[in-house]
Amino acid sequence: MKIAIIGTGYVGLTSGVCFASKGHSVKCIDVIEEKVDLINSGKSPIFEEGMDELLTDVLGKGLLKATLDAKNAINEAEVVFLCVGTPSSDDGKINLDYIKSAAKTISENLNNHKVIVVKSTVVPGTTINVVKPILEESGKSFGICMNPEFLKEGSAIKDFLNGDRIVLGVDSKNTEEIMRNVYTNFPQEIFITNPTTAEMIKYASNSLLATKISFANEIGNVCKKLGIDSYDVMDGVGLDKRLSRSFLNSGAGFGGSCFPKDVKALLHKGLEVGEPMTLLKSVLKVNDEQPLRLIELLKKHINPEGKNIGILGLAFKKGTDDIREAPSLIIIDELLKLKANIFAFDPKAMEHIKKLYPNINLMNNAQEVVDNVDVVMIVTDWDDFKNPELYSGKIVIDGRRIKTNAEVYEGICW
Ligand code: NAD
């Protein structure tokens, strides 16, 4: 099938490359020329395991092309995916500006019947009440589908090609048939529903995962005071199939482009309809405070003022270069307030951090950080940091439960 994808970030590019790998002919549209050029030259603008190889493969087969030319790509396509960002506004409300602008681009270039698919995460009601009316301005016929994306950064390609389910919120049997063709060669179970329910499935899923993490952190914080290892606790808890062990690792808290903004957006939507969502409010509160617990543990051992402090791990989790809402940012801000000298390293996120903090000491590897500092704080569990010898003779404050031979070791929840 001919597919156009608007927005070539983590979701758009992964979708494009994966659909092309299944034999579809894909045009990836973006407004940033540099991204388009990089993609066409076989280099992914984002770091994802296996992305460069798959991108080179589908480019070589002529199945994918990135372009700035939205008109042509939309005109040729049978199905158009919306994969632009949906960030938080200052008050936590979802910002739909990119969605509206991309929907307008589609509306202005609709030339025959197509299915328009919202893949971006949008609050319930957006597809029908915001996107659909913009498309209707075209006066042309179209089908509409809300197809939330469940990939995780760090395993995006694997998740896209082989995740647990595909949710299709469709407006008609005809749209369902076309969407089933898009996903013909995918092994996942397909769950058919309406667009608004599909939107809520995404928010409920992310909110529940975020809740599991904050729950594990809250239990972990008590475990720390009681001298209990919270990982052992969750290993025992997770044997119960109703609960599952995943997303129960305590640590420095969740970050990234999804959980914080999606929980905030759902909270805001809840307030709009008179539901204050007390549980989710607490999930965010626990998460906001969690990185600061590492600073409190640090202060137990050293006054950070004027001291050299190391940070290992800046991306919000391993396997990605994404630093959006990463716990490392809260830790850096707090250490700068405390007048510490920061030495930091991340295997993939250095370019992004350099733009935000040009004045901290960014090192070439973990060893260089350790060699320069009195205390090491572990904030992301990259495999590069899992050599116990690296920490010999140091004070280590660990937010990710890495085994070390440190002189003094302090885990956040164990
Ligand atoms: P991103 O910020 O990485 O990428 C968005 C891309 O859209 C950018 O390249 C931007 O230049 C482009 N863009 C913006 N407006 C455009 C326009 N009018 N025309 C063409 N291109 C345009 O975003 P992302 O992380 O891929 O997230 C996209 C959506 O998917 C969000 O709603 C997000 O919540 C959701 N989502 C993200 C993830 C994830 O792990 N990142 C997982 C599931 C769902």
Short mmCIF file of C-alpha atoms and ligand atoms in Angstrom, two decimals:
data_model
loop_
_atom_site.label_atom_id
_atom_site.label_comp_id
_atom_site.label_asym_id
_atom_site.label_seq_id
_atom_site.Cartn_x
_atom_site.Cartn_y
_atom_site.Cartn_z
CA MET A 1 0.00 0.00 0.00
CA LYS A 2 1.04 3.63 -0.39
CA ILE A 3 1.48 5.26 2.99
CA ALA A 4 2.37 8.85 3.96
CA ILE A 5 3.55 9.64 7.47
CA ILE A 6 3.55 13.19 8.83
CA GLY A 7 6.25 13.72 11.48
CA THR A 8 9.45 11.68 11.48
CA GLY A 9 10.34 11.56 15.18
CA TYR A 10 10.59 8.43 17.32
CA VAL A 11 7.11 7.25 16.33
CA GLY A 12 6.90 8.49 12.73
CA LEU A 13 10.30 7.23 11.65
CA THR A 14 9.88 3.89 13.41
CA SER A 15 6.44 3.46 11.83
CA GLY A 16 7.78 4.42 8.40
CA VAL A 17 10.75 2.09 8.48
CA CYS A 18 8.71 -0.80 9.88
CA PHE A 19 5.84 -0.41 7.38
CA ALA A 20 8.40 -0.26 4.56
CA SER A 21 10.07 -3.42 5.92
CA LYS A 22 6.69 -5.15 5.39
CA GLY A 23 6.67 -4.11 1.73
CA HIS A 24 4.56 -0.94 1.87
CA SER A 25 5.71 2.10 -0.10
CA VAL A 26 6.26 4.87 2.47
CA LYS A 27 6.81 8.63 2.26
CA CYS A 28 7.95 10.23 5.54
CA ILE A 29 7.11 13.93 5.70
CA ASP A 30 8.78 16.41 8.03
CA VAL A 31 9.22 20.18 8.19
CA ILE A 32 12.89 19.97 9.22
CA GLU A 33 15.10 19.73 6.13
CA GLU A 34 18.09 18.45 8.09
CA LYS A 35 16.06 15.43 9.32
CA VAL A 36 14.77 14.69 5.83
CA ASP A 37 18.30 14.79 4.39
CA LEU A 38 19.71 12.63 7.16
CA ILE A 39 17.02 9.98 6.67
CA ASN A 40 17.51 9.91 2.89
CA SER A 41 21.25 9.46 3.41
CA GLY A 42 20.57 6.39 5.57
CA LYS A 43 21.31 8.00 8.92
CA SER A 44 18.64 8.05 11.58
CA PRO A 45 18.21 11.39 13.40
CA ILE A 46 17.35 9.40 16.55
CA PHE A 47 19.21 6.58 18.25
CA GLU A 48 17.30 3.31 18.26
CA GLU A 49 18.67 -0.22 18.24
CA GLY A 50 18.57 -1.60 14.67
CA MET A 51 17.22 1.62 13.14
CA ASP A 52 20.19 2.50 10.89
CA GLU A 53 20.34 -1.04 9.45
CA LEU A 54 16.61 -1.27 8.72
CA LEU A 55 16.58 2.27 7.31
CA THR A 56 19.45 1.47 4.93
CA ASP A 57 17.68 -1.72 3.87
CA VAL A 58 14.32 -0.08 3.01
CA LEU A 59 16.01 2.90 1.32
CA GLY A 60 18.01 0.46 -0.80
CA LYS A 61 14.81 -1.33 -1.85
CA GLY A 62 13.20 2.01 -2.78
CA LEU A 63 10.41 1.45 -0.24
CA LEU A 64 10.97 4.60 1.85
CA LYS A 65 11.71 8.20 1.09
CA ALA A 66 11.74 11.22 3.38
CA THR A 67 10.40 14.47 1.97
CA LEU A 68 9.46 18.07 2.71
CA ASP A 69 6.85 17.87 -0.05
CA ALA A 70 3.65 17.10 1.89
CA LYS A 71 1.38 17.74 -1.10
CA ASN A 72 2.86 15.05 -3.32
CA ALA A 73 3.21 12.49 -0.56
CA ILE A 74 -0.40 12.98 0.59
CA ASN A 75 -1.78 12.99 -2.98
CA GLU A 76 -0.16 9.62 -3.74
CA ALA A 77 -1.06 7.92 -0.45
CA GLU A 78 -3.96 5.59 0.34
CA VAL A 79 -3.37 5.99 4.08
CA VAL A 80 -1.93 9.05 5.87
CA PHE A 81 -0.58 8.77 9.42
CA LEU A 82 -0.32 11.73 11.80
CA CYS A 83 2.74 11.21 14.01
CA VAL A 84 3.56 14.76 15.15
CA GLY A 85 4.32 15.69 18.75
CA THR A 86 1.62 16.43 21.33
CA PRO A 87 3.59 18.16 24.12
CA SER A 88 2.28 19.58 27.40
CA SER A 89 1.32 23.24 27.70
CA ASP A 90 2.52 25.03 30.85
CA ASP A 91 -0.64 24.02 32.75
CA GLY A 92 -0.28 20.36 31.73
CA LYS A 93 -3.02 20.55 29.10
CA ILE A 94 -2.21 18.80 25.82
CA ASN A 95 -0.91 21.16 23.11
CA LEU A 96 -2.68 20.24 19.86
CA ASP A 97 -1.06 22.90 17.67
CA TYR A 98 1.07 20.43 15.70
CA ILE A 99 -1.88 18.07 15.25
CA LYS A 100 -4.12 20.88 13.99
CA SER A 101 -1.48 22.20 11.62
CA ALA A 102 -0.71 18.72 10.19
CA ALA A 103 -4.46 17.97 9.85
CA LYS A 104 -4.81 21.24 7.93
CA THR A 105 -1.99 20.18 5.60
CA ILE A 106 -3.85 16.92 4.91
CA SER A 107 -7.16 18.71 4.45
CA GLU A 108 -5.65 21.12 1.90
CA ASN A 109 -4.18 18.23 -0.09
CA LEU A 110 -6.94 15.61 -0.02
CA ASN A 111 -7.52 14.56 -3.62
CA ASN A 112 -9.38 11.23 -3.30
CA HIS A 113 -10.69 8.86 -0.61
CA LYS A 114 -8.00 8.04 1.96
CA VAL A 115 -7.87 6.82 5.52
CA ILE A 116 -6.41 9.40 7.88
CA VAL A 117 -4.85 7.81 10.95
CA VAL A 118 -4.08 9.65 14.18
CA LYS A 119 -1.12 7.82 15.72
CA SER A 120 0.02 10.67 17.98
CA THR A 121 -1.20 10.37 21.57
CA VAL A 122 -4.24 12.65 21.89
CA VAL A 123 -6.80 13.09 24.68
CA PRO A 124 -10.20 11.41 24.24
CA GLY A 125 -12.38 13.29 21.79
CA THR A 126 -9.54 14.84 19.75
CA THR A 127 -9.83 12.65 16.64
CA ILE A 128 -13.57 13.18 16.29
CA ASN A 129 -13.92 16.74 17.62
CA VAL A 130 -10.66 18.36 16.44
CA VAL A 131 -9.09 16.39 13.57
CA LYS A 132 -12.26 15.29 11.76
CA PRO A 133 -13.78 18.81 11.42
CA ILE A 134 -10.50 20.11 9.95
CA LEU A 135 -10.49 17.28 7.39
CA GLU A 136 -14.16 17.95 6.59
CA GLU A 137 -13.20 21.46 5.45
CA SER A 138 -11.73 19.75 2.36
CA GLY A 139 -15.21 18.68 1.22
CA LYS A 140 -13.62 15.34 0.18
CA SER A 141 -14.43 11.82 1.33
CA PHE A 142 -12.16 10.19 3.92
CA GLY A 143 -12.14 7.49 6.58
CA ILE A 144 -10.70 8.17 10.00
CA CYS A 145 -8.83 5.93 12.43
CA MET A 146 -7.18 6.42 15.81
CA ASN A 147 -4.27 3.97 16.10
CA PRO A 148 -2.34 4.66 19.33
CA GLU A 149 1.32 3.69 19.42
CA PHE A 150 2.67 1.56 22.28
CA LEU A 151 6.37 1.36 21.34
CA LYS A 152 9.00 1.98 24.00
CA GLU A 153 12.07 4.04 23.16
CA GLY A 154 15.08 1.72 23.35
CA SER A 155 13.14 -1.18 21.80
CA ALA A 156 10.99 0.79 19.34
CA ILE A 157 11.47 -1.41 16.28
CA LYS A 158 10.97 -4.66 18.16
CA ASP A 159 7.85 -3.26 19.86
CA PHE A 160 6.40 -1.92 16.61
CA LEU A 161 6.91 -5.16 14.70
CA ASN A 162 6.12 -7.53 17.52
CA GLY A 163 4.32 -5.73 20.37
CA ASP A 164 1.39 -7.06 22.38
CA ARG A 165 -1.49 -5.55 20.40
CA ILE A 166 -2.61 -3.17 17.68
CA VAL A 167 -5.55 -0.95 18.64
CA LEU A 168 -7.64 0.43 15.79
CA GLY A 169 -10.34 2.96 16.63
CA VAL A 170 -12.28 3.13 13.35
CA ASP A 171 -15.26 5.06 11.98
CA SER A 172 -16.53 2.34 9.62
CA LYS A 173 -16.15 -1.23 8.38
CA ASN A 174 -14.44 0.11 5.24
CA THR A 175 -11.80 1.96 7.30
CA GLU A 176 -11.30 -1.20 9.38
CA GLU A 177 -10.65 -3.25 6.23
CA ILE A 178 -8.10 -0.76 4.89
CA MET A 179 -6.32 -0.64 8.28
CA ARG A 180 -6.28 -4.45 8.50
CA ASN A 181 -4.49 -4.40 5.11
CA VAL A 182 -1.90 -1.94 6.46
CA TYR A 183 -1.18 -4.37 9.31
CA THR A 184 -1.58 -7.60 7.23
CA ASN A 185 1.80 -9.09 8.00
CA PHE A 186 1.98 -8.11 11.66
CA PRO A 187 1.67 -10.90 14.26
CA GLN A 188 -0.07 -8.82 16.96
CA GLU A 189 -3.68 -9.27 17.99
CA ILE A 190 -5.83 -6.49 16.51
CA PHE A 191 -8.36 -4.84 18.84
CA ILE A 192 -11.12 -2.96 17.04
CA THR A 193 -12.97 -0.14 18.74
CA ASN A 194 -14.08 3.46 18.11
CA PRO A 195 -11.60 6.40 17.91
CA THR A 196 -12.42 7.91 21.33
CA THR A 197 -12.04 4.59 23.15
CA ALA A 198 -8.74 4.00 21.33
CA GLU A 199 -7.52 7.38 22.61
CA MET A 200 -8.45 6.45 26.19
CA ILE A 201 -6.81 2.99 25.90
CA LYS A 202 -3.49 4.74 25.27
CA TYR A 203 -3.86 7.12 28.26
CA ALA A 204 -5.09 4.36 30.58
CA SER A 205 -2.14 2.15 29.57
CA ASN A 206 0.52 4.82 30.09
CA SER A 207 -1.06 6.02 33.33
CA LEU A 208 -1.16 2.50 34.73
CA LEU A 209 2.49 1.89 33.81
CA ALA A 210 3.47 5.23 35.42
CA THR A 211 1.41 4.25 38.49
CA LYS A 212 3.31 0.96 38.79
CA ILE A 213 6.63 2.84 38.77
CA SER A 214 5.55 5.41 41.37
CA PHE A 215 4.06 2.61 43.48
CA ALA A 216 7.36 0.71 43.34
CA ASN A 217 9.20 3.92 44.27
CA GLU A 218 6.91 4.62 47.22
CA ILE A 219 7.32 1.06 48.53
CA GLY A 220 11.06 1.36 47.79
CA ASN A 221 11.38 4.57 49.80
CA VAL A 222 9.89 2.82 52.84
CA CYS A 223 12.09 -0.25 52.19
CA LYS A 224 15.15 1.99 52.27
CA LYS A 225 14.23 3.26 55.76
CA LEU A 226 13.55 -0.30 56.95
CA GLY A 227 16.74 -1.80 55.52
CA ILE A 228 14.85 -3.95 53.00
CA ASP A 229 15.91 -4.45 49.36
CA SER A 230 12.91 -3.31 47.29
CA TYR A 231 14.08 -5.35 44.27
CA ASP A 232 13.78 -8.54 46.33
CA VAL A 233 10.34 -7.39 47.44
CA MET A 234 9.16 -6.82 43.87
CA ASP A 235 10.70 -10.12 42.73
CA GLY A 236 8.38 -11.74 45.25
CA VAL A 237 5.40 -9.55 44.37
CA GLY A 238 5.88 -10.07 40.62
CA LEU A 239 5.45 -13.83 40.87
CA ASP A 240 1.74 -13.13 41.20
CA LYS A 241 0.50 -13.28 37.59
CA ARG A 242 -2.21 -10.72 38.34
CA LEU A 243 0.48 -8.14 39.14
CA SER A 244 3.47 -8.96 36.84
CA ARG A 245 7.06 -8.03 37.71
CA SER A 246 7.51 -5.50 34.88
CA PHE A 247 7.54 -1.77 35.67
CA LEU A 248 8.10 -2.48 39.37
CA ASN A 249 11.78 -1.47 39.53
CA SER A 250 12.23 1.34 42.03
CA GLY A 251 14.77 4.04 41.18
CA ALA A 252 15.23 7.67 40.20
CA GLY A 253 11.75 7.95 38.65
CA PHE A 254 10.25 7.92 35.17
CA GLY A 255 10.86 10.51 32.47
CA GLY A 256 10.76 10.68 28.70
CA SER A 257 8.42 12.23 26.22
CA CYS A 258 5.38 10.18 27.21
CA PHE A 259 4.62 9.23 30.81
CA PRO A 260 4.93 12.70 32.42
CA LYS A 261 3.08 14.55 29.67
CA ASP A 262 0.42 11.89 29.16
CA VAL A 263 -0.44 11.63 32.86
CA LYS A 264 -0.60 15.46 33.04
CA ALA A 265 -2.83 15.61 29.94
CA LEU A 266 -5.22 13.00 31.34
CA LEU A 267 -5.32 14.81 34.70
CA HIS A 268 -6.21 17.99 32.86
CA LYS A 269 -8.91 16.24 30.86
CA GLY A 270 -10.28 14.75 34.10
CA LEU A 271 -10.49 18.22 35.66
CA GLU A 272 -12.33 19.50 32.59
CA VAL A 273 -15.08 16.96 33.24
CA GLY A 274 -15.05 17.48 37.03
CA GLU A 275 -12.89 14.47 37.99
CA PRO A 276 -9.80 15.51 39.98
CA MET A 277 -8.06 12.06 39.61
CA THR A 278 -6.39 11.99 43.02
CA LEU A 279 -4.44 8.80 42.35
CA LEU A 280 -2.74 10.11 39.21
CA LYS A 281 -1.90 13.39 40.94
CA SER A 282 0.01 11.40 43.55
CA VAL A 283 1.76 9.37 40.85
CA LEU A 284 3.27 12.61 39.51
CA LYS A 285 4.10 13.94 42.99
CA VAL A 286 6.03 10.78 43.92
CA ASN A 287 7.85 10.94 40.60
CA ASP A 288 8.77 14.64 40.87
CA GLU A 289 10.34 14.07 44.29
CA GLN A 290 12.19 10.85 43.47
CA PRO A 291 15.32 12.30 41.79
CA LEU A 292 15.77 14.69 44.71
CA ARG A 293 16.11 11.69 47.02
CA LEU A 294 19.42 10.97 45.29
CA ILE A 295 20.59 14.46 46.23
CA GLU A 296 19.55 13.87 49.85
CA LEU A 297 21.57 10.64 49.88
CA LEU A 298 24.53 12.50 48.40
CA LYS A 299 24.35 15.13 51.14
CA LYS A 300 24.54 12.35 53.74
CA HIS A 301 28.10 11.71 52.59
CA ILE A 302 29.41 15.02 51.28
CA ASN A 303 28.57 18.72 51.08
CA PRO A 304 28.37 19.14 47.29
CA GLU A 305 29.43 22.82 47.27
CA GLY A 306 32.67 23.16 45.30
CA LYS A 307 33.02 19.35 45.02
CA ASN A 308 33.45 17.35 41.82
CA ILE A 309 30.34 15.23 41.39
CA GLY A 310 29.92 12.65 38.60
CA ILE A 311 26.69 11.82 36.82
CA LEU A 312 26.54 8.59 34.82
CA GLY A 313 23.53 8.47 32.54
CA LEU A 314 21.63 11.45 31.13
CA ALA A 315 19.04 9.87 28.82
CA PHE A 316 15.75 9.14 30.60
CA LYS A 317 16.47 5.44 30.21
CA LYS A 318 19.01 3.20 28.53
CA GLY A 319 18.76 2.47 24.81
CA THR A 320 17.72 5.99 23.79
CA ASP A 321 19.26 9.44 23.32
CA ASP A 322 16.04 11.10 24.55
CA ILE A 323 16.51 13.46 27.53
CA ARG A 324 12.97 14.89 27.57
CA GLU A 325 11.83 15.07 31.25
CA ALA A 326 14.79 12.89 32.27
CA PRO A 327 15.54 12.62 36.04
CA SER A 328 19.12 13.67 35.18
CA LEU A 329 17.87 17.19 34.39
CA ILE A 330 16.38 17.63 37.89
CA ILE A 331 19.62 16.32 39.40
CA ILE A 332 21.83 18.62 37.32
CA ASP A 333 19.67 21.67 38.18
CA GLU A 334 19.83 20.84 41.89
CA LEU A 335 23.60 20.24 41.84
CA LEU A 336 24.15 23.54 40.02
CA LYS A 337 22.04 25.29 42.71
CA LEU A 338 24.29 23.65 45.31
CA LYS A 339 27.37 24.96 43.43
CA ALA A 340 28.85 21.53 42.66
CA ASN A 341 31.22 20.94 39.72
CA ILE A 342 29.48 18.43 37.47
CA PHE A 343 31.25 15.80 35.36
CA ALA A 344 28.82 13.82 33.23
CA PHE A 345 28.66 11.12 30.57
CA ASP A 346 25.99 9.29 28.59
CA PRO A 347 26.69 6.87 25.71
CA LYS A 348 24.07 8.49 23.41
CA ALA A 349 22.62 11.72 24.83
CA MET A 350 25.69 14.00 24.94
CA GLU A 351 24.69 16.20 21.98
CA HIS A 352 21.29 16.98 23.53
CA ILE A 353 22.73 17.73 26.99
CA LYS A 354 25.44 19.97 25.50
CA LYS A 355 22.71 22.22 24.09
CA LEU A 356 20.95 22.52 27.47
CA TYR A 357 24.02 22.71 29.72
CA PRO A 358 27.00 24.04 27.74
CA ASN A 359 28.91 24.76 30.97
CA ILE A 360 29.03 21.38 32.69
CA ASN A 361 32.00 19.06 32.10
CA LEU A 362 30.95 16.51 29.50
CA MET A 363 33.39 13.62 29.42
CA ASN A 364 34.18 11.01 26.75
CA ASN A 365 33.38 7.94 28.81
CA ALA A 366 32.41 6.67 32.25
CA GLN A 367 36.03 6.14 33.34
CA GLU A 368 36.87 9.80 32.66
CA VAL A 369 33.97 10.85 34.88
CA VAL A 370 35.03 8.54 37.71
CA ASP A 371 38.67 9.68 37.46
CA ASN A 372 37.66 13.31 38.02
CA VAL A 373 35.20 13.06 40.90
CA ASP A 374 34.77 12.26 44.57
CA VAL A 375 31.23 10.93 44.25
CA VAL A 376 29.49 9.15 41.37
CA MET A 377 25.72 9.31 40.93
CA ILE A 378 24.24 6.58 38.67
CA VAL A 379 21.10 7.90 36.98
CA THR A 380 20.61 5.63 33.90
CA ASP A 381 21.36 1.90 33.82
CA TRP A 382 23.39 1.75 30.59
CA ASP A 383 25.42 -1.46 30.22
CA ASP A 384 28.59 0.70 30.00
CA PHE A 385 28.17 1.43 33.72
CA LYS A 386 27.85 -2.20 34.82
CA ASN A 387 31.54 -2.84 35.54
CA PRO A 388 31.88 -3.06 39.35
CA GLU A 389 35.63 -2.22 39.16
CA LEU A 390 34.83 1.17 37.62
CA TYR A 391 33.76 2.41 41.05
CA SER A 392 36.65 1.15 43.20
CA GLY A 393 37.52 3.58 45.96
CA LYS A 394 34.60 5.93 45.22
CA ILE A 395 31.42 6.98 46.95
CA VAL A 396 28.50 5.82 44.78
CA ILE A 397 24.92 7.06 44.99
CA ASP A 398 22.90 4.68 42.84
CA GLY A 399 19.49 5.40 41.34
CA ARG A 400 19.41 2.32 39.08
CA ARG A 401 20.70 -0.62 41.12
CA ILE A 402 24.04 -1.25 39.44
CA LYS A 403 26.47 -3.62 41.21
CA THR A 404 29.67 -1.80 42.19
CA ASN A 405 32.86 -2.30 44.19
CA ALA A 406 32.46 1.19 45.63
CA GLU A 407 34.16 2.23 48.86
CA VAL A 408 30.83 3.63 50.05
CA TYR A 409 27.61 2.56 48.31
CA GLU A 410 24.16 4.02 48.79
CA GLY A 411 21.17 2.72 46.77
CA ILE A 412 18.06 4.87 46.47
CA CYS A 413 15.53 2.17 47.46
CA TRP A 414 17.72 -0.69 48.68
P1 NAD B 1 8.97 13.85 18.07
O1 NAD B 1 8.93 15.16 18.69
O2 NAD B 1 10.18 12.97 18.21
O3 NAD B 1 8.67 13.96 16.50
C1 NAD B 1 7.67 14.76 15.94
C2 NAD B 1 8.10 15.14 14.52
O4 NAD B 1 7.02 15.81 13.87
C3 NAD B 1 9.29 16.12 14.46
O5 NAD B 1 10.28 15.58 13.62
C4 NAD B 1 8.69 17.40 13.89
O6 NAD B 1 9.60 18.13 13.11
C5 NAD B 1 7.56 16.83 13.04
N1 NAD B 1 6.48 17.78 12.72
C6 NAD B 1 5.84 18.64 13.53
N2 NAD B 1 4.89 19.31 12.85
C7 NAD B 1 4.91 18.84 11.58
C8 NAD B 1 4.16 19.13 10.41
N3 NAD B 1 3.17 20.02 10.40
N4 NAD B 1 4.47 18.47 9.27
C9 NAD B 1 5.47 17.55 9.26
N5 NAD B 1 6.20 17.23 10.34
C10 NAD B 1 5.94 17.86 11.49
O7 NAD B 1 7.68 13.07 18.63
P2 NAD B 1 7.54 11.51 18.99
O8 NAD B 1 8.29 11.18 20.23
O9 NAD B 1 7.74 10.70 17.76
O10 NAD B 1 5.99 11.49 19.38
C11 NAD B 1 4.97 11.67 18.42
C12 NAD B 1 3.65 11.30 19.05
O11 NAD B 1 3.64 9.90 19.40
C13 NAD B 1 3.33 12.04 20.36
O12 NAD B 1 1.97 12.26 20.45
C14 NAD B 1 3.77 11.06 21.43
O13 NAD B 1 3.09 11.24 22.64
C15 NAD B 1 3.39 9.74 20.80
N6 NAD B 1 4.16 8.60 21.26
C16 NAD B 1 5.49 8.70 21.48
C17 NAD B 1 6.22 7.59 21.90
C18 NAD B 1 7.70 7.69 22.18
O14 NAD B 1 8.22 6.78 22.80
N7 NAD B 1 8.38 8.74 21.75
C19 NAD B 1 5.57 6.35 22.09
C20 NAD B 1 4.21 6.27 21.82
C21 NAD B 1 3.50 7.39 21.40
#
